[in-house]
PDB file of C-alpha atoms in Angstrom:
ATOM      1  CA  VAL O   1     108.285 116.147  94.439  1.00 89.00           C
ATOM      2  CA  ASN O   2     108.876 113.470  97.134  1.00 93.00           C
ATOM      3  CA  GLY O   3     108.294 113.548 100.791  1.00 95.00           C
ATOM      4  CA  VAL O   4     108.809 111.265 103.873  1.00 97.00           C
ATOM      5  CA  ILE O   5     106.697 110.623 106.839  1.00 96.00           C
ATOM      6  CA  ALA O   6     108.371 108.677 109.571  1.00 95.00           C
ATOM      7  CA  THR O   7     107.346 107.014 112.692  1.00 93.00           C
ATOM      8  CA  ASP O   8     104.749 109.288 114.502  1.00 93.00           C
ATOM      9  CA  SER O   9     105.713 112.070 112.084  1.00 94.00           C
ATOM     10  CA  GLY O  10     108.888 112.390 114.105  1.00 94.00           C
ATOM     11  CA  THR O  11     112.498 112.269 113.352  1.00 93.00           C
ATOM     12  CA  GLY O  12     113.111 111.738 109.392  1.00 94.00           C
ATOM     13  CA  THR O  13     109.743 113.353 108.522  1.00 95.00           C
ATOM     14  CA  THR O  14     110.339 115.941 105.673  1.00 95.00           C
ATOM     15  CA  ALA O  15     106.692 116.353 104.489  1.00 96.00           C
ATOM     16  CA  GLN O  16     105.285 118.707 107.177  1.00 94.00           C
ATOM     17  CA  ALA O  17     102.602 121.320 108.108  1.00 96.00           C
ATOM     18  CA  GLY O  18     103.368 124.721 106.487  1.00 95.00           C
ATOM     19  CA  ASP O  19     104.903 123.140 103.703  1.00 95.00           C
ATOM     20  CA  SER O  20     103.992 124.738 100.348  1.00 96.00           C
ATOM     21  CA  VAL O  21     104.270 122.980  96.911  1.00 96.00           C
ATOM     22  CA  ILE O  22     103.457 124.617  93.749  1.00 94.00           C
ATOM     23  CA  GLY O  23     103.329 122.730  90.565  1.00 93.00           C
ATOM     24  CA  GLY O  24     103.950 123.904  86.639  1.00 91.00           C
ATOM     25  CA  SER O  25     101.857 124.053  83.610  1.00 87.00           C
ATOM     26  CA  GLU O  26     101.859 120.435  82.912  1.00 88.00           C
ATOM     27  CA  THR O  27      98.565 118.192  83.857  1.00 90.00           C
ATOM     28  CA  ASP O  28     100.537 115.637  85.884  1.00 92.00           C
ATOM     29  CA  ASP O  29     102.559 117.137  88.462  1.00 96.00           C
ATOM     30  CA  ALA O  30     102.726 114.675  91.370  1.00 96.00           C
ATOM     31  CA  ILE O  31     103.673 114.468  94.988  1.00 97.00           C
ATOM     32  CA  VAL O  32     104.395 111.171  96.459  1.00 97.00           C
ATOM     33  CA  VAL O  33     104.868 110.648 100.370  1.00 97.00           C
ATOM     34  CA  GLN O  34     106.558 107.631 101.651  1.00 97.00           C
ATOM     35  CA  VAL O  35     105.142 106.554 105.003  1.00 97.00           C
ATOM     36  CA  SER O  36     107.401 104.251 107.170  1.00 97.00           C
ATOM     37  CA  GLY O  37     108.039 103.342 110.713  1.00 96.00           C
ATOM     38  CA  LEU O  38     105.631 102.266 113.136  1.00 96.00           C
ATOM     39  CA  HIS O  39     102.896 104.551 114.244  1.00 96.00           C
ATOM     40  CA  THR O  40     101.787 104.340 117.872  1.00 96.00           C
ATOM     41  CA  ALA O  41      98.758 106.460 117.266  1.00 97.00           C
ATOM     42  CA  ASN O  42      96.791 107.794 114.039  1.00 97.00           C
ATOM     43  CA  GLN O  43      98.852 110.494 112.269  1.00 97.00           C
ATOM     44  CA  THR O  44      97.571 113.423 109.889  1.00 97.00           C
ATOM     45  CA  LEU O  45      99.300 115.328 107.711  1.00 97.00           C
ATOM     46  CA  SER O  46      97.378 118.899 107.628  1.00 97.00           C
ATOM     47  CA  ALA O  47      97.581 122.299 106.927  1.00 97.00           C
ATOM     48  CA  PHE O  48     100.045 121.178 103.926  1.00 97.00           C
ATOM     49  CA  GLU O  49      99.364 123.193 101.025  1.00 97.00           C
ATOM     50  CA  THR O  50      99.598 122.733  97.161  1.00 97.00           C
ATOM     51  CA  SER O  51      98.608 124.590  93.953  1.00 96.00           C
ATOM     52  CA  ALA O  52      98.909 123.077  90.425  1.00 96.00           C
ATOM     53  CA  ILE O  53      99.585 119.385  91.816  1.00 97.00           C
ATOM     54  CA  GLU O  54      97.360 117.272  90.048  1.00 97.00           C
ATOM     55  CA  ILE O  55      98.326 113.756  91.630  1.00 98.00           C
ATOM     56  CA  PHE O  56      98.969 112.842  95.250  1.00 98.00           C
ATOM     57  CA  LYS O  57      99.998 109.417  96.156  1.00 98.00           C
ATOM     58  CA  VAL O  58     101.262 107.655  99.156  1.00 98.00           C
ATOM     59  CA  SER O  59     103.699 104.697  99.352  1.00 98.00           C
ATOM     60  CA  ASN O  60     102.749 103.544 102.965  1.00 98.00           C
ATOM     61  CA  PHE O  61     104.617 100.706 104.852  1.00 98.00           C
ATOM     62  CA  GLN O  62     104.490 101.693 108.341  1.00 96.00           C
ATOM     63  CA  VAL O  63     103.762  98.702 110.460  1.00 95.00           C
ATOM     64  CA  GLY O  64     101.506 100.159 113.434  1.00 94.00           C
ATOM     65  CA  ALA O  65      97.665  99.527 113.618  1.00 94.00           C
ATOM     66  CA  PHE O  66      96.915 103.184 112.914  1.00 96.00           C
ATOM     67  CA  THR O  67      95.950 105.345 110.123  1.00 97.00           C
ATOM     68  CA  GLN O  68      97.588 107.930 108.025  1.00 98.00           C
ATOM     69  CA  THR O  69      95.605 110.875 106.978  1.00 98.00           C
ATOM     70  CA  ILE O  70      96.345 113.318 104.336  1.00 98.00           C
ATOM     71  CA  ASP O  71      94.338 116.325 104.892  1.00 98.00           C
ATOM     72  CA  THR O  72      93.573 117.998 101.665  1.00 98.00           C
ATOM     73  CA  GLY O  73      91.964 121.028 103.017  1.00 96.00           C
ATOM     74  CA  LEU O  74      94.707 123.433 101.619  1.00 97.00           C
ATOM     75  CA  MET O  75      95.381 121.526  98.228  1.00 97.00           C
ATOM     76  CA  SER O  76      93.948 122.720  94.913  1.00 95.00           C
ATOM     77  CA  GLY O  77      93.882 120.980  91.484  1.00 95.00           C
ATOM     78  CA  LEU O  78      93.954 117.341  92.642  1.00 97.00           C
ATOM     79  CA  VAL O  79      92.851 114.911  89.999  1.00 98.00           C
ATOM     80  CA  THR O  80      93.988 111.806  91.409  1.00 98.00           C
ATOM     81  CA  VAL O  81      94.859 110.362  94.908  1.00 98.00           C
ATOM     82  CA  GLY O  82      95.663 107.022  96.400  1.00 98.00           C
ATOM     83  CA  LEU O  83      98.153 104.708  97.164  1.00 98.00           C
ATOM     84  CA  SER O  84     101.205 103.648  94.798  1.00 98.00           C
ATOM     85  CA  SER O  85     102.095 100.481  97.036  1.00 98.00           C
ATOM     86  CA  SER O  86     101.614  99.635 100.414  1.00 98.00           C
ATOM     87  CA  SER O  87     101.647  96.936 103.149  1.00 97.00           C
ATOM     88  CA  ALA O  88      98.591  95.550 105.170  1.00 97.00           C
ATOM     89  CA  ALA O  89      99.215  98.057 107.801  1.00 97.00           C
ATOM     90  CA  GLY O  90      99.334 101.032 105.689  1.00 97.00           C
ATOM     91  CA  ASP O  91      95.705 102.325 105.714  1.00 98.00           C
ATOM     92  CA  THR O  92      95.589 105.868 104.465  1.00 98.00           C
ATOM     93  CA  ILE O  93      92.453 108.429 104.514  1.00 98.00           C
ATOM     94  CA  PHE O  94      92.544 111.692 102.021  1.00 98.00           C
ATOM     95  CA  SER O  95      90.305 113.830 103.824  1.00 97.00           C
ATOM     96  CA  ASN O  96      88.491 117.291 103.223  1.00 97.00           C
ATOM     97  CA  LEU O  97      88.774 116.569  99.331  1.00 97.00           C
ATOM     98  CA  LYS O  98      87.091 119.567  97.542  1.00 96.00           C
ATOM     99  CA  ASN O  99      86.272 118.114  94.489  1.00 96.00           C
ATOM    100  CA  ILE O 100      85.567 114.523  93.093  1.00 97.00           C
ATOM    101  CA  VAL O 101      89.036 112.690  92.232  1.00 98.00           C
ATOM    102  CA  VAL O 102      90.023 109.352  90.813  1.00 98.00           C
ATOM    103  CA  GLY O 103      91.140 106.951  93.499  1.00 98.00           C
ATOM    104  CA  ASN O 104      94.083 104.842  92.913  1.00 98.00           C
ATOM    105  CA  MET O 105      95.345 101.519  94.594  1.00 98.00           C
ATOM    106  CA  GLN O 106      98.468  99.815  93.343  1.00 98.00           C
ATOM    107  CA  SER O 107     100.704  96.946  94.482  1.00 97.00           C
ATOM    108  CA  GLY O 108      99.810  96.429  97.999  1.00 97.00           C
ATOM    109  CA  SER O 109      97.009  95.482 100.628  1.00 98.00           C
ATOM    110  CA  ALA O 110      96.403  98.660 102.682  1.00 98.00           C
ATOM    111  CA  ASP O 111      92.950 100.195 102.704  1.00 98.00           C
ATOM    112  CA  LEU O 112      92.063 103.468 100.891  1.00 98.00           C
ATOM    113  CA  THR O 113      89.491 106.003 102.142  1.00 98.00           C
ATOM    114  CA  LEU O 114      88.265 109.102 100.394  1.00 98.00           C
ATOM    115  CA  ASN O 115      86.376 111.397 102.613  1.00 97.00           C
ATOM    116  CA  TYR O 116      84.862 114.479 100.638  1.00 96.00           C
ATOM    117  CA  ALA O 117      83.760 118.216 101.914  1.00 92.00           C
ATOM    118  CA  SER O 118      79.927 117.685 102.427  1.00 85.00           C
ATOM    119  CA  SER O 119      79.076 119.747  99.295  1.00 88.00           C
ATOM    120  CA  VAL O 120      81.098 117.812  96.932  1.00 92.00           C
ATOM    121  CA  ASN O 121      79.127 114.334  96.726  1.00 87.00           C
ATOM    122  CA  SER O 122      75.481 115.802  97.759  1.00 83.00           C
ATOM    123  CA  GLY O 123      74.128 115.083  94.435  1.00 82.00           C
ATOM    124  CA  ALA O 124      71.909 111.990  93.383  1.00 84.00           C
ATOM    125  CA  THR O 125      74.376 110.888  90.521  1.00 89.00           C
ATOM    126  CA  ASP O 126      77.987 111.115  91.836  1.00 92.00           C
ATOM    127  CA  THR O 127      80.296 108.795  90.164  1.00 96.00           C
ATOM    128  CA  GLN O 128      83.713 107.565  91.836  1.00 97.00           C
ATOM    129  CA  SER O 129      86.268 105.998  89.474  1.00 98.00           C
ATOM    130  CA  LEU O 130      89.062 103.835  90.889  1.00 98.00           C
ATOM    131  CA  THR O 131      92.162 102.552  89.053  1.00 98.00           C
ATOM    132  CA  VAL O 132      93.226  99.171  90.572  1.00 98.00           C
ATOM    133  CA  GLY O 133      96.188  97.046  89.799  1.00 98.00           C
ATOM    134  CA  ASN O 134      98.475  94.191  91.489  1.00 98.00           C
ATOM    135  CA  LEU O 135      96.254  94.074  94.706  1.00 98.00           C
ATOM    136  CA  THR O 136      96.354  91.397  97.186  1.00 97.00           C
ATOM    137  CA  ALA O 137      93.943  92.795  99.543  1.00 98.00           C
ATOM    138  CA  GLY O 138      92.806  96.157 100.890  1.00 98.00           C
ATOM    139  CA  THR O 139      89.167  97.950 101.241  1.00 98.00           C
ATOM    140  CA  PHE O 140      88.189 100.989  99.085  1.00 97.00           C
ATOM    141  CA  THR O 141      85.869 103.333 100.973  1.00 96.00           C
ATOM    142  CA  ALA O 142      84.048 106.414  99.540  1.00 93.00           C
ATOM    143  CA  ALA O 143      80.833 107.568 101.034  1.00 90.00           C
ATOM    144  CA  GLY O 144      77.815 109.248  99.046  1.00 91.00           C
ATOM    145  CA  MET O 145      78.980 108.076  95.737  1.00 93.00           C
ATOM    146  CA  GLU O 146      76.060 106.522  93.634  1.00 93.00           C
ATOM    147  CA  THR O 147      78.068 104.984  90.840  1.00 94.00           C
ATOM    148  CA  VAL O 148      81.704 103.332  91.331  1.00 95.00           C
ATOM    149  CA  SER O 149      83.600 102.888  88.197  1.00 96.00           C
ATOM    150  CA  ILE O 150      86.735 100.640  88.392  1.00 97.00           C
ATOM    151  CA  THR O 151      89.402 100.278  86.145  1.00 97.00           C
ATOM    152  CA  THR O 152      92.113  97.203  86.364  1.00 97.00           C
ATOM    153  CA  GLY O 153      95.624  97.129  85.181  1.00 95.00           C
ATOM    154  CA  ILE O 154      99.083  96.245  85.592  1.00 94.00           C
ATOM    155  CA  ALA O 155      97.822  92.619  87.055  1.00 97.00           C
ATOM    156  CA  GLY O 156      94.891  91.233  88.825  1.00 96.00           C
ATOM    157  CA  SER O 157      93.689  92.326  92.011  1.00 97.00           C
ATOM    158  CA  THR O 158      91.982  91.340  95.086  1.00 97.00           C
ATOM    159  CA  LEU O 159      89.726  93.901  97.041  1.00 97.00           C
ATOM    160  CA  THR O 160      88.923  92.890 100.418  1.00 97.00           C
ATOM    161  CA  ALA O 161      85.734  95.042 100.322  1.00 96.00           C
ATOM    162  CA  LEU O 162      84.192  97.998  98.504  1.00 96.00           C
ATOM    163  CA  THR O 163      82.232 100.305 100.894  1.00 93.00           C
ATOM    164  CA  ALA O 164      79.881 102.886  99.381  1.00 90.00           C
ATOM    165  CA  ASP O 165      77.008 103.438 101.412  1.00 88.00           C
ATOM    166  CA  ALA O 166      75.007 105.102  98.526  1.00 88.00           C
ATOM    167  CA  ILE O 167      76.160 103.007  95.584  1.00 92.00           C
ATOM    168  CA  THR O 168      73.487 101.855  92.845  1.00 92.00           C
ATOM    169  CA  THR O 169      75.771 100.833  90.293  1.00 93.00           C
ATOM    170  CA  LEU O 170      79.195  99.321  89.739  1.00 95.00           C
ATOM    171  CA  THR O 171      81.122  99.109  86.517  1.00 94.00           C
ATOM    172  CA  VAL O 172      84.474  97.488  85.800  1.00 96.00           C
ATOM    173  CA  ALA O 173      86.525  97.717  82.912  1.00 96.00           C
ATOM    174  CA  GLY O 174      90.293  97.153  81.807  1.00 96.00           C
ATOM    175  CA  ASP O 175      92.290  94.185  81.031  1.00 95.00           C
ATOM    176  CA  GLN O 176      93.031  92.444  84.120  1.00 96.00           C
ATOM    177  CA  ASP O 177      90.900  90.191  86.626  1.00 96.00           C
ATOM    178  CA  LEU O 178      89.273  91.740  89.746  1.00 96.00           C
ATOM    179  CA  SER O 179      87.864  90.165  92.854  1.00 96.00           C
ATOM    180  CA  ILE O 180      85.956  91.464  95.605  1.00 96.00           C
ATOM    181  CA  ALA O 181      85.908  89.480  98.646  1.00 95.00           C
ATOM    182  CA  THR O 182      83.045  91.156 100.365  1.00 93.00           C
ATOM    183  CA  ALA O 183      79.529  91.147  98.741  1.00 88.00           C
ATOM    184  CA  LEU O 184      78.401  94.411  97.993  1.00 85.00           C
ATOM    185  CA  ASN O 185      75.492  96.230  99.563  1.00 80.00           C
ATOM    186  CA  PHE O 186      73.376  98.191  96.879  1.00 82.00           C
ATOM    187  CA  VAL O 187      70.797 100.661  97.454  1.00 78.00           C
ATOM    188  CA  GLY O 188      67.833  99.476  95.814  1.00 69.00           C
ATOM    189  CA  THR O 189      68.183  96.950  92.992  1.00 64.00           C
ATOM    190  CA  GLY O 190      71.653  97.686  92.311  1.00 64.00           C
ATOM    191  CA  ALA O 191      73.532  97.043  88.800  1.00 66.00           C
ATOM    192  CA  ILE O 192      77.061  95.592  87.708  1.00 72.00           C
ATOM    193  CA  ASN O 193      78.205  96.387  84.347  1.00 75.00           C
ATOM    194  CA  GLY O 194      81.463  95.123  82.800  1.00 65.00           C
TER     195      GLY O 194
END
């Protein structure tokens, strides 16, 4: 399923509040939303309902200095969310996530933020998985996660920063290089594996 969010969620936008998408029995049903144009304020796609859709990706090439938020409060069954491609201004937030998902950042340079409902990441051993590939920049943010596990693929990647305020352990696996430009701030002694 494909959708479009145009300038300021205006003319040309096909992914809108009130939409409902129901997936099938497969485990890889996906929605891809293309964001384009010039946002003049932060934009939020809310009241967008999904069921049995496992993957939600955004291709964000809007050029304004504002974020695009995907409110997942009415979505059930999400497994993977993130950016399939992006420009530097295509910063994207997934909010109100009801379960821990796999983050995905590919082919771009925008920031990705995952915001969970308060009960989801309240434990002491929560793990955030992230897959990356062919990134030239971008900051990944996931609050409340003690372990961040990154898997590389497609091509080498550079992250501008990894922001996880509770991080104690970082693991890296995969067959491509990964560079994180900004030093990590671990809670306690911290550990890097991989």
